[in-house]
Structure formats: C-alpha cells, structure tokens
PDB file of C-alpha atoms and ligand atoms in Angstrom:
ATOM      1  CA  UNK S  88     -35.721 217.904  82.829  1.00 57.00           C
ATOM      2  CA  UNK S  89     -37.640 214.417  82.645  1.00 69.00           C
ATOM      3  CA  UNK S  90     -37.537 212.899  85.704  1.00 76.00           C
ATOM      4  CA  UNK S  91     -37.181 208.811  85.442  1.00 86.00           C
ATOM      5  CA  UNK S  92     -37.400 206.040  87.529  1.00 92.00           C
ATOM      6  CA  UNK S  93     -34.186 203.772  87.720  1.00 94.00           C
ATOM      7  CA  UNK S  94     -33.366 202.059  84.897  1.00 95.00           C
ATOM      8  CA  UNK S  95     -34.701 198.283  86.144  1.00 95.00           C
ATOM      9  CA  UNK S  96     -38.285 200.050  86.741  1.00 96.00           C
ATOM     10  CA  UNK S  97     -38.536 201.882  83.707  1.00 96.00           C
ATOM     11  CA  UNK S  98     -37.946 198.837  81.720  1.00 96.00           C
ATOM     12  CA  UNK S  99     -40.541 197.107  83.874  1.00 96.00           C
ATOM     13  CA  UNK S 100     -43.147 200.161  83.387  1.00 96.00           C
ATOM     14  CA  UNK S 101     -42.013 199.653  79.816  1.00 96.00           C
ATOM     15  CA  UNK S 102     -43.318 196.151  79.027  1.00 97.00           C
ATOM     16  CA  UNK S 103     -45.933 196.466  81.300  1.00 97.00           C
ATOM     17  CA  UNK S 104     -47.783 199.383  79.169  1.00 97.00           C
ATOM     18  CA  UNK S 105     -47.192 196.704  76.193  1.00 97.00           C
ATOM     19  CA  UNK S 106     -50.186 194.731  77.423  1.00 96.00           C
ATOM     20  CA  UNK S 107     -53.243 195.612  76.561  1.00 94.00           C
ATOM     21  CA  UNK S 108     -55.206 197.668  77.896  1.00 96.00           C
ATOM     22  CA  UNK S 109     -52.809 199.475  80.017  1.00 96.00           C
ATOM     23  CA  UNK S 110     -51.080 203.178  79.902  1.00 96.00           C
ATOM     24  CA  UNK S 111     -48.482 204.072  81.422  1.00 95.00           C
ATOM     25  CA  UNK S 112     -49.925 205.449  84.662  1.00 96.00           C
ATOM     26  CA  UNK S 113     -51.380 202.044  85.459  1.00 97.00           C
ATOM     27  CA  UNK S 114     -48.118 200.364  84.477  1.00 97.00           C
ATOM     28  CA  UNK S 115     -46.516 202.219  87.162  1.00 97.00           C
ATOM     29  CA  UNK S 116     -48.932 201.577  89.585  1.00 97.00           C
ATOM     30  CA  UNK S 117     -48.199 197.579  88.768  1.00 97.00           C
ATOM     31  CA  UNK S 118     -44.494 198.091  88.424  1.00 97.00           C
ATOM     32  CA  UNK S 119     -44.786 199.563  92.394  1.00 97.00           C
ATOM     33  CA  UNK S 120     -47.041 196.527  93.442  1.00 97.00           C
ATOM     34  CA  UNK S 121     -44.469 194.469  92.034  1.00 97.00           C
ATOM     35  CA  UNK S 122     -41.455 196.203  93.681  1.00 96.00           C
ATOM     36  CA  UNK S 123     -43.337 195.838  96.845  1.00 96.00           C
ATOM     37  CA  UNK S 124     -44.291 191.835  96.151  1.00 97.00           C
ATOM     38  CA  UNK S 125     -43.073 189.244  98.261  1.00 97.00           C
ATOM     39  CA  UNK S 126     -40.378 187.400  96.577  1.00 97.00           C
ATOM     40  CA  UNK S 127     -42.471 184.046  96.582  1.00 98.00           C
ATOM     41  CA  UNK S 128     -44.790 185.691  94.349  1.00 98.00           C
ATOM     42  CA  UNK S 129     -42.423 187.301  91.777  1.00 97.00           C
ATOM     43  CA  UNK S 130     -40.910 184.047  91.326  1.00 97.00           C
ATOM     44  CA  UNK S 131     -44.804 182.192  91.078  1.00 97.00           C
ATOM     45  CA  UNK S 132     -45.299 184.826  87.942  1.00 97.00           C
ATOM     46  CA  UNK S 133     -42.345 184.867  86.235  1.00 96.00           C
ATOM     47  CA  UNK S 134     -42.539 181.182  85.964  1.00 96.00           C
ATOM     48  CA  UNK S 135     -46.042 181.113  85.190  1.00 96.00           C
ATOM     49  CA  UNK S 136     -44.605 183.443  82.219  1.00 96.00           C
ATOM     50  CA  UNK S 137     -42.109 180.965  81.403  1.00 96.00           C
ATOM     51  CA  UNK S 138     -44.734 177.988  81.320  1.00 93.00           C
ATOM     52  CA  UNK S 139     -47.181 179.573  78.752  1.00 93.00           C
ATOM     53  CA  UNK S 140     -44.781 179.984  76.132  1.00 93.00           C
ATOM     54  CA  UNK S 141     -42.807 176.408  77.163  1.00 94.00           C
ATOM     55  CA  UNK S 142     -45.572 174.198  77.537  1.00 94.00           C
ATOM     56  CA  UNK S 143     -48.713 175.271  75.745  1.00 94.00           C
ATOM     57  CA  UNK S 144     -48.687 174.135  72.217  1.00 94.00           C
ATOM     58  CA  UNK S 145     -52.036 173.888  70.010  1.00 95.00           C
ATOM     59  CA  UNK S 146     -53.592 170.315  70.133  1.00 96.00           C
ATOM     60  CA  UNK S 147     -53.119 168.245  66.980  1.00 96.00           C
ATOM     61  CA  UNK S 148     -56.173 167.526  66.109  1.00 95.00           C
ATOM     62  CA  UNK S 149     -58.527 170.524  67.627  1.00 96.00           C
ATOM     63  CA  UNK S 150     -55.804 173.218  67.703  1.00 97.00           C
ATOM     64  CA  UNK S 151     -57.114 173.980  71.042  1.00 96.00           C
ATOM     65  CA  UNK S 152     -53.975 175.508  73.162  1.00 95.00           C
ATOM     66  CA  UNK S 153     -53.308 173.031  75.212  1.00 95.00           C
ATOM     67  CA  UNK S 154     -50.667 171.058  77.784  1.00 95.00           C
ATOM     68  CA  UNK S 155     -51.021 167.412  76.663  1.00 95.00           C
ATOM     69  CA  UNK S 156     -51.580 166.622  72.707  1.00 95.00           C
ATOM     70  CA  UNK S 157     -53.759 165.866  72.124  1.00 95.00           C
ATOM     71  CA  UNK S 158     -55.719 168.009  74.290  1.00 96.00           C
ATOM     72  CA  UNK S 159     -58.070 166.631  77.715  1.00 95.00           C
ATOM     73  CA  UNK S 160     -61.374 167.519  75.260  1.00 95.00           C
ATOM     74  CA  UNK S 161     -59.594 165.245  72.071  1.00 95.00           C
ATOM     75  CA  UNK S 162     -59.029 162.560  74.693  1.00 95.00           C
ATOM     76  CA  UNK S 163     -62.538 162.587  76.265  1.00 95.00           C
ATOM     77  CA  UNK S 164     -64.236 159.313  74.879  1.00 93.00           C
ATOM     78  CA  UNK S 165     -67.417 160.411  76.444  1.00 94.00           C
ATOM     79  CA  UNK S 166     -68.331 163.128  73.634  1.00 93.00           C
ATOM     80  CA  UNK S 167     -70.314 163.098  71.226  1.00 88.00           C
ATOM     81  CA  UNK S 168     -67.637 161.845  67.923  1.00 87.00           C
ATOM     82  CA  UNK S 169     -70.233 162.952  65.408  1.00 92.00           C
ATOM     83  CA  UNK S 170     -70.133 166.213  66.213  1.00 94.00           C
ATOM     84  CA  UNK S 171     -68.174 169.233  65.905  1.00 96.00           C
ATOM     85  CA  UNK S 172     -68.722 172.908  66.841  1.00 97.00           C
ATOM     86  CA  UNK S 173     -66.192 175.353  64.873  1.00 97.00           C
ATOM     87  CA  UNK S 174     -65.398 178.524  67.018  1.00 97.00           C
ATOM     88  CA  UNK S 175     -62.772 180.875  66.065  1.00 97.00           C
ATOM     89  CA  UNK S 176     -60.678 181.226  69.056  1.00 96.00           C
ATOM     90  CA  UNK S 177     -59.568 178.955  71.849  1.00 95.00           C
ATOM     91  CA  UNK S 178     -61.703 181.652  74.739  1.00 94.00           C
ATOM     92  CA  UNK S 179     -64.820 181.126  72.644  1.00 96.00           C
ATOM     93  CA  UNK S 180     -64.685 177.294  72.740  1.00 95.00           C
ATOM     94  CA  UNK S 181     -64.375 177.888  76.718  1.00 94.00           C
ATOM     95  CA  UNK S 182     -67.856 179.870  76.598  1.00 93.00           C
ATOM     96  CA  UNK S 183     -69.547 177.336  74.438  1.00 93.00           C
ATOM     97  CA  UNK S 184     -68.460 174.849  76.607  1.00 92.00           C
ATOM     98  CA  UNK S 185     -69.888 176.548  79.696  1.00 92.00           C
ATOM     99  CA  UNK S 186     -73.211 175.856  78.796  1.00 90.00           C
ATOM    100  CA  UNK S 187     -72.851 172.569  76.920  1.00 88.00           C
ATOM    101  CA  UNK S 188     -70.489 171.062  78.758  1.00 91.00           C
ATOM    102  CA  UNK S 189     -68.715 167.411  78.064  1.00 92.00           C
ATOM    103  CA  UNK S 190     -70.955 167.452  74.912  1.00 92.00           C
ATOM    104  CA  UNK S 191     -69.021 168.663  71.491  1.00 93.00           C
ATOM    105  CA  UNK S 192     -66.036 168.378  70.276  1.00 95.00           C
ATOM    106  CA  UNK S 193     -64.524 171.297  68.769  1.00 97.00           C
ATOM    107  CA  UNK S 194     -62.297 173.141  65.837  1.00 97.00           C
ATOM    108  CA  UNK S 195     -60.577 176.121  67.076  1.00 97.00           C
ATOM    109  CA  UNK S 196     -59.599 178.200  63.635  1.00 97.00           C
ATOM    110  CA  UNK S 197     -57.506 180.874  65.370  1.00 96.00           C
ATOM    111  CA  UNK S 198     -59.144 184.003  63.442  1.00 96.00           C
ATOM    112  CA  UNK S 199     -62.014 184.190  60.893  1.00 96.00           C
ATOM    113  CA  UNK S 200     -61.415 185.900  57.341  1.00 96.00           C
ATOM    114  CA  UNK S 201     -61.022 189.356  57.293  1.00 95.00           C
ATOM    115  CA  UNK S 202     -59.309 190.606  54.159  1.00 92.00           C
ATOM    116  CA  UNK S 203     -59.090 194.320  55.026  1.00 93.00           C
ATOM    117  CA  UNK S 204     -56.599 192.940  57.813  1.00 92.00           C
ATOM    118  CA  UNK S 205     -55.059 189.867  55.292  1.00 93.00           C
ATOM    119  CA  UNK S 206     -56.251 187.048  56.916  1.00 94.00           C
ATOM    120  CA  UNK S 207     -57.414 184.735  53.963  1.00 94.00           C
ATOM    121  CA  UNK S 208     -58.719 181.541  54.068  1.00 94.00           C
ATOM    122  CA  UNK S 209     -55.409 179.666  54.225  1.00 94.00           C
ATOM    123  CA  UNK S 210     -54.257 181.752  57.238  1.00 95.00           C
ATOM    124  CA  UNK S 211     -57.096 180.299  59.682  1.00 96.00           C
ATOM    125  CA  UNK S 212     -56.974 175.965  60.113  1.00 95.00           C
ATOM    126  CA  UNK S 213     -59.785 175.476  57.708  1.00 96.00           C
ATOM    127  CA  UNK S 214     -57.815 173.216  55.612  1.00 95.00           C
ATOM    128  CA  UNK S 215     -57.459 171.421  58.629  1.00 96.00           C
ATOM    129  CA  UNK S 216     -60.992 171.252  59.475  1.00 96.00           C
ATOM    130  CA  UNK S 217     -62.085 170.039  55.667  1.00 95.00           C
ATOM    131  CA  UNK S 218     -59.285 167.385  56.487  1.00 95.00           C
ATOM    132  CA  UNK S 219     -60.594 166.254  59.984  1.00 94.00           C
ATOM    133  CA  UNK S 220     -64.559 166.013  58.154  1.00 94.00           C
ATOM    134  CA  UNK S 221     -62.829 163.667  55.707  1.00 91.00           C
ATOM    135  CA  UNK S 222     -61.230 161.268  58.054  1.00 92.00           C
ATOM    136  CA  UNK S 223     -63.307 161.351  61.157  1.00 91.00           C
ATOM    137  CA  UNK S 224     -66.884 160.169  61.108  1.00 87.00           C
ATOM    138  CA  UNK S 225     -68.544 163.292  61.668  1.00 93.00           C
ATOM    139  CA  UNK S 226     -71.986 164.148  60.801  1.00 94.00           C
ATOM    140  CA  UNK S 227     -72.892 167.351  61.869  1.00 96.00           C
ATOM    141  CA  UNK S 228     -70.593 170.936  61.901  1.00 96.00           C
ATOM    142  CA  UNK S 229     -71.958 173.648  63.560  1.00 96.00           C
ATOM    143  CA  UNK S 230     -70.074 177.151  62.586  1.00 97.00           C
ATOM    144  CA  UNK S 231     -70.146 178.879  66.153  1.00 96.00           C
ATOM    145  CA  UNK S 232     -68.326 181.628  64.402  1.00 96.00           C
ATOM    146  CA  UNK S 233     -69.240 185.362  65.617  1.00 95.00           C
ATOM    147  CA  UNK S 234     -72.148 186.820  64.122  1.00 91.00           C
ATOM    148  CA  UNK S 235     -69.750 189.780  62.542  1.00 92.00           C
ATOM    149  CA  UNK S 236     -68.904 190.220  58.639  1.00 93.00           C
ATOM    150  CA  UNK S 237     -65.714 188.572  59.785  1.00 95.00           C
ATOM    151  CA  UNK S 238     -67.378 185.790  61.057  1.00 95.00           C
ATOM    152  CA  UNK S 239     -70.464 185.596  58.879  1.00 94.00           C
ATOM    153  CA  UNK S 240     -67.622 185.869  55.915  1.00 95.00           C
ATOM    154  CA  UNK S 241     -65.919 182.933  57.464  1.00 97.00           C
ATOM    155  CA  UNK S 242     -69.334 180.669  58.361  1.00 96.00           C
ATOM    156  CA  UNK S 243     -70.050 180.849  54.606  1.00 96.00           C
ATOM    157  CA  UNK S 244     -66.544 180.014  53.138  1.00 96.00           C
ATOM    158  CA  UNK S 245     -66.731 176.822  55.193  1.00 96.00           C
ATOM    159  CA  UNK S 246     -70.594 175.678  54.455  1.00 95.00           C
ATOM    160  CA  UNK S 247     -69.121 175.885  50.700  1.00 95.00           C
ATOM    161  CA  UNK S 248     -66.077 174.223  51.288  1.00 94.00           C
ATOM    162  CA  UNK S 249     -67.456 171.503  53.074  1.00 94.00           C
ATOM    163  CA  UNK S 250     -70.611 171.105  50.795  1.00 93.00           C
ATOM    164  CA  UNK S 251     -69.188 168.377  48.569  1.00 93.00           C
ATOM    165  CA  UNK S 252     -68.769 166.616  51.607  1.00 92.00           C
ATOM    166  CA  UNK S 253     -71.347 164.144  53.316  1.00 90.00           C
ATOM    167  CA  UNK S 254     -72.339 166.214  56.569  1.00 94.00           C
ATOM    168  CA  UNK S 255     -74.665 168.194  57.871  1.00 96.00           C
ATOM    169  CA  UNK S 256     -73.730 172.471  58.568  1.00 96.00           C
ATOM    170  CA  UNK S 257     -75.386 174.528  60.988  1.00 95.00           C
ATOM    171  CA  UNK S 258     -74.894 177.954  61.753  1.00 94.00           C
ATOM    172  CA  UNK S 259     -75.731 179.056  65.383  1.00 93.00           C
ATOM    173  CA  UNK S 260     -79.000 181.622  65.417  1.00 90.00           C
ATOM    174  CA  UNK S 261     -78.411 185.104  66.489  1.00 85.00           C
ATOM    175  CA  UNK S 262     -81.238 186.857  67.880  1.00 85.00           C
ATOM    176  CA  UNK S 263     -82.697 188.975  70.997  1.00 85.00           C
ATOM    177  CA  UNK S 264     -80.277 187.987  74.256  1.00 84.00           C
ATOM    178  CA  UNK S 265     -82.160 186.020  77.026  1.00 84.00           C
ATOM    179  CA  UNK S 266     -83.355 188.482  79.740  1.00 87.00           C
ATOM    180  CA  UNK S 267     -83.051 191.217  77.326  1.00 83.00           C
ATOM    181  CA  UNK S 268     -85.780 194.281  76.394  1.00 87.00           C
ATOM    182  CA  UNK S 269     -86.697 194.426  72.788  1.00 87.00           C
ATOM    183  CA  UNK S 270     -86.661 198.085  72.893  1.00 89.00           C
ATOM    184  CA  UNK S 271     -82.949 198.152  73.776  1.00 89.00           C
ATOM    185  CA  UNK S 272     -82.213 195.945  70.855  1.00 88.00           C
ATOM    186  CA  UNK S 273     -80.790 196.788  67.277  1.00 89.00           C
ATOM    187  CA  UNK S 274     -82.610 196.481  64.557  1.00 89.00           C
ATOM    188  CA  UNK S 275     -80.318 194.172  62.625  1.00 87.00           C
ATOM    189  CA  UNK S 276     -80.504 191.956  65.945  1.00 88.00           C
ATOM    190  CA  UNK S 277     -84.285 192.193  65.783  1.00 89.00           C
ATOM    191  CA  UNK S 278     -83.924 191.001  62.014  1.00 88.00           C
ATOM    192  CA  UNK S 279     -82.109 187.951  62.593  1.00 85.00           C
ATOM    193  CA  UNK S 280     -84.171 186.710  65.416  1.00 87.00           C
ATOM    194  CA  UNK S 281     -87.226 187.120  63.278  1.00 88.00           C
ATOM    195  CA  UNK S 282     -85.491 185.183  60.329  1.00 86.00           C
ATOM    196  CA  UNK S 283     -84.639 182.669  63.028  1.00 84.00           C
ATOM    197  CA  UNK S 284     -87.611 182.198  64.522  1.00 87.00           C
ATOM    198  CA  UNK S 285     -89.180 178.957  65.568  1.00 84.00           C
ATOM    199  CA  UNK S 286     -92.688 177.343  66.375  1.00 87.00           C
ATOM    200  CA  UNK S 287     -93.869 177.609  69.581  1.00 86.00           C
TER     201      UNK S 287
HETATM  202 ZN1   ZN I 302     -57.919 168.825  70.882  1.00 51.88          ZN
END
C-alpha cells in the first residue's frame, strides 16, 4: 500500500517537483521546510509569487521584464542612444550589464531561432528590433547572441535583416575564457579565437 502524505502536502510536494531542477525527494524536503516556516515568511513568498506574474510586464520598447514601462534602463538618459546590444534573454542582458554597466542600451529577443524546436524568426521580437533601428537614431547593433547554432543562426538572420539599413552590426568574439588553460580548451573554441584575433 502507498503510503501518502495528507492531501494539502502532497499537492505542495506536487508543484514543487514542477520546478526545475527538482525531484520529488527534494520537493519534500522543501514542502517540510515550508510546513515548519514561520507564518511571516509563507505569507512574504506567496506574495512575492503573486507580484511576478501581477506586476512584471516586458518593457515597451526593450522587452526587458520589467516593473515600470518603460523599463529603469529605457529611462536612463545617461546611455549611450546610439547603441544597442541584442541579447536573447532578459538574465543575459543582466550579465552584459555586469561588466559594462550604465553603458548600452539593449534588445531582449526572448529566444533565438531554433527550428528543430519551432521557434522562427517571427516568434522572437526581431520585427521589433528592425522597427526600433528605423525610428531611433542608432548607429551601432551588437548581436550578443550565444555563440550556439541557435544563436549563431539567429546573429546572422538579423545582420541580413538589418543590412538595408544605415547601421553598423557587430557580433561579440568568442574565444579562449580569461584565466583559462589552452590545453583545457575545445578545438572549435581555439578556432574562433584564432579567427578573432587582434594586433597586439
Ligand atoms: Zn526597456
């Protein structure tokens, strides 16, 4: 005979092991945690729940997700306008902007092409980017895209898209990782560094 929890715990074990990442023995583990939680907490997270889907929407112009529209990087006179680095999820903008930050504006395309999966071109916001080139004055693109097929596939749909227009496209390099070991490194890795390689 299966043994089961009662019914309010189960369910709670249930969604849990919907996230990712997580089996059921973890999602028990959590489900106990949460049993055990002060009630302050509980409340805290279930209305932290609540506020992702009620008040993040995707910024108007970036499609950043975002609490204001347009979003606090839209709205920040002090970057660069001419400018704009095209990344394919919200997370990756946040990396980018790590190490540049207060300096680009951004285009967050929410996917790249991948047809195996059926994500075309008109299921990412490219349209929406080739509209944004036309209106803003913007001079340069860079396609911050991952260096997968996915992404490389994407990268290449938008240089030709854009190409009638009157900007400038770069593609970020892809090459040997800073305080990495060549010998650790893949060969296709090793080939793109050497095709992007620079004078010293
Ligand atoms: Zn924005």
């Amino acid at each position: 005979m299966n043994v089961f929890y009662p019914a309010p715990i189960e369910r709670l074990i249930e969604n849990l092991t919907k996230l990712p990442g997580i089996g059921r023995k973890t999602a028990t583990r959590l489900a106990f945690f949460l049993l055990n939680a002060r009630d302050s907490y509980i409340t805290e997270l279930s209305t932290s729940l609540i506020d992702i889907k009620e008040k993040i929407r995707l910024c108007s112009i970036c499609f950043n997700i975002t609490d204001t529209d347009p979003c606090e990087i839209c709205r920040d006179a002090r970057r660069s306008s001419s400018t704009v680095c095209v990344v394919e999820e919200s997370s990756h903008m946040m990396v980018i902007e790590s190490s540049y930050p207060g300096y680009f504006r951004y285009h967050i395309l929410h996917g790249a092409i991948n047809p195996i999966e059926g994500i075309g071109p008109d299921e990412i916001r490219i349209k929406e980017l080739r509209e944004r080139i036309e209106k803003e004055d913007i001079k340069e693109v860079i396609i911050a895209t991952n260096p997968n097929i996915e992404g490389n596939t994407t990268a290449h749909y938008i240089g030709e898209i854009l190409k009638p227009l009157d900007v400038k496209i770069t593609r970020i390099a892809s090459g040997v990782p800073v305080g990495g070991d060549i010998v650790y490194i893949d060969p296709l890795t090793i080939k793109s560094s050497l095709d992007n390689r620079k004078n010293l």
